[in-house]
Amino acid sequence: MQHVPADMALIFPPSFVWGVATSAFQIEGAAVEDGKGSSIWDTFCRQPGAIADDSDGDIACDHYHRWQEDLDLIASLGVNAYRFSVSWPRVRPTGEGAWNEKGLDFYERLVDGLQARGIKPYLTLNHWDLPEQLQSKGGWANRDTAQRFVEYALRMDARLGDRVQAITTHNEPWVISVLGHKRGVFAPGLKDRAVAMQVSHHLLLSHGLALHALREQGCKSELGIVLNLAPMHPATDSADDQSKAVLEDGLLLRWYMDPLFKGHYPVDVLEHLGADAPRVQSGDLEIISTPMDFLGINYYSRSVVSSVGTWDVHTSGREVTDMGWEVYPEGLTELLLRIHNDYPVPPMYVTENGGAFKDHLVDGGVNDPLRKDYIARHIDAVSAAIRQGVCMAGYMVWSLLDNFEWASGYEKRFGIVHVDYATQKRTLKDSALWYRSFLQHQAALRQQRPVTLPRTAHSEWNTVAIGDSA
Ligand code: FCB
């Protein structure tokens, strides 16, 4: 089914940023080239059974060598932003010793290449590939890692900050903490709840410390963090399901949003954690709640929780992606409105949104109507939030390319561009062609008529947008 959102230009501010996203470990390859150090994901991939198809990131999409072709692809889509991450061990192999000029040069070429093509660079510092050497000293469970992170942030700003639109400190701290340290299904593969919670605290602390240090250095980029969030729905109306949903919401959303925007951890979650709650030093929460310039949200689906077992995703009758995730676009509107109402947030970006589906390359093309439909419906959901007064700054599709999908290896394809891993040939899928024509349509509509955003009681954003288009 083809779904073309109607009159989308009417409700997106002229300054709205449209992008595509990737991360270093998932696309770069060149795992030991030009002095790159090892990351915890390089190590994790070597653990038997850790990755579904026994693969690793050694070659991935070979982006380290094909970056120019990939930047041309991005430009051909008509987006004006590219969200990528820096591999920390590529620029500082041990995380604490000498810097690797060849690694820094790579990101310099990338950023310059983006600028030359008129695309704004959105740089993420930590998209999970911590230098292995730091892990051997405790990794994120060690408070010192926060200081190493600050040094890394300052170095990247000194080198690239004048050309980078935005710097994200961490991508999805919940995933690092819970999947990496409690469930052990992601690097570094630990299973210890107390460690996981300490890790989450050190991630947040290092975020706040980095913001302070970057601003002191005169950083000109927008600064923020990216969280993976979802509405948490009880499976039934039973009191048990409802209280479970409140707790799970506390663990996923309030555990991060409360300290970042209210300066404290949620009391109900602290009580639930008991002795596993993190050690917090005085002053930490003031640092963590340092104001940000933007908040990034990665959204894929809602969560449904049951107090008696696992909720079967098929019971809702909705489509399910190849990851087994329910397609639930209205959850994005619900989530954005809830955040807007509950927290004093800066402008928000959807920094990741997209779907894994089974693709088939036929006659040089990939017909992927489910992905196209997924993206279109979520863009609609963002516009619905804007119409209700939420300050949204941009939307980025996950992902530009099919790539290494962490523990799922190369079996799951999220790209709007197909990658043939044997030849590294890139092919625009129909979803990419749709995104391109949607963006052209947007641009054309903006030329034709002024943007008429509704005036809402609490939205300066809309006033700015109306002013911009006048
Ligand atoms: C997010 C990650 C991203 C990608 C998508 C599918 O959790 O940030 O790297 O794996 O999921």
mmCIF file of C-alpha atoms and ligand atoms in Angstrom, residues 23 26 127-128 171-172 175 298 300 325 352 398 405-406 414, ligand 1:
data_model
loop_
_atom_site.group_PDB
_atom_site.id
_atom_site.type_symbol
_atom_site.label_atom_id
_atom_site.label_comp_id
_atom_site.label_asym_id
_atom_site.label_seq_id
_atom_site.Cartn_x
_atom_site.Cartn_y
_atom_site.Cartn_z
ATOM 1 C CA SER A 23 26.613 4.671 13.126
ATOM 2 C CA GLN A 26 27.553 -0.614 11.767
ATOM 3 C CA HIS A 127 27.151 5.001 19.546
ATOM 4 C CA TRP A 128 28.300 2.072 21.710
ATOM 5 C CA ASN A 171 23.082 7.203 21.720
ATOM 6 C CA GLU A 172 20.514 5.288 23.779
ATOM 7 C CA VAL A 175 20.529 0.082 25.559
ATOM 8 C CA ASN A 298 14.758 7.162 18.602
ATOM 9 C CA TYR A 300 10.488 2.238 16.565
ATOM 10 C CA TRP A 325 8.392 -4.995 16.414
ATOM 11 C CA GLU A 352 16.036 7.395 14.356
ATOM 12 C CA TRP A 398 17.208 4.813 10.260
ATOM 13 C CA GLU A 405 22.422 -4.744 13.018
ATOM 14 C CA TRP A 406 24.288 -5.550 16.254
ATOM 15 C CA PHE A 414 16.964 -1.358 7.863
HETATM 16 C C1 FCB B 1 18.736 1.505 17.603
HETATM 17 C C2 FCB B 1 20.207 1.768 17.377
HETATM 18 C C3 FCB B 1 20.640 1.709 15.942
HETATM 19 C C4 FCB B 1 19.936 0.601 15.191
HETATM 20 C C5 FCB B 1 18.443 0.657 15.417
HETATM 21 C C6 FCB B 1 17.666 -0.388 14.664
HETATM 22 O O1 FCB B 1 18.544 1.029 18.891
HETATM 23 O O2 FCB B 1 20.548 3.047 17.884
HETATM 24 O O3 FCB B 1 22.032 1.597 15.909
HETATM 25 O O4 FCB B 1 20.481 -0.602 15.521
HETATM 26 O O5 FCB B 1 18.164 0.534 16.780
#
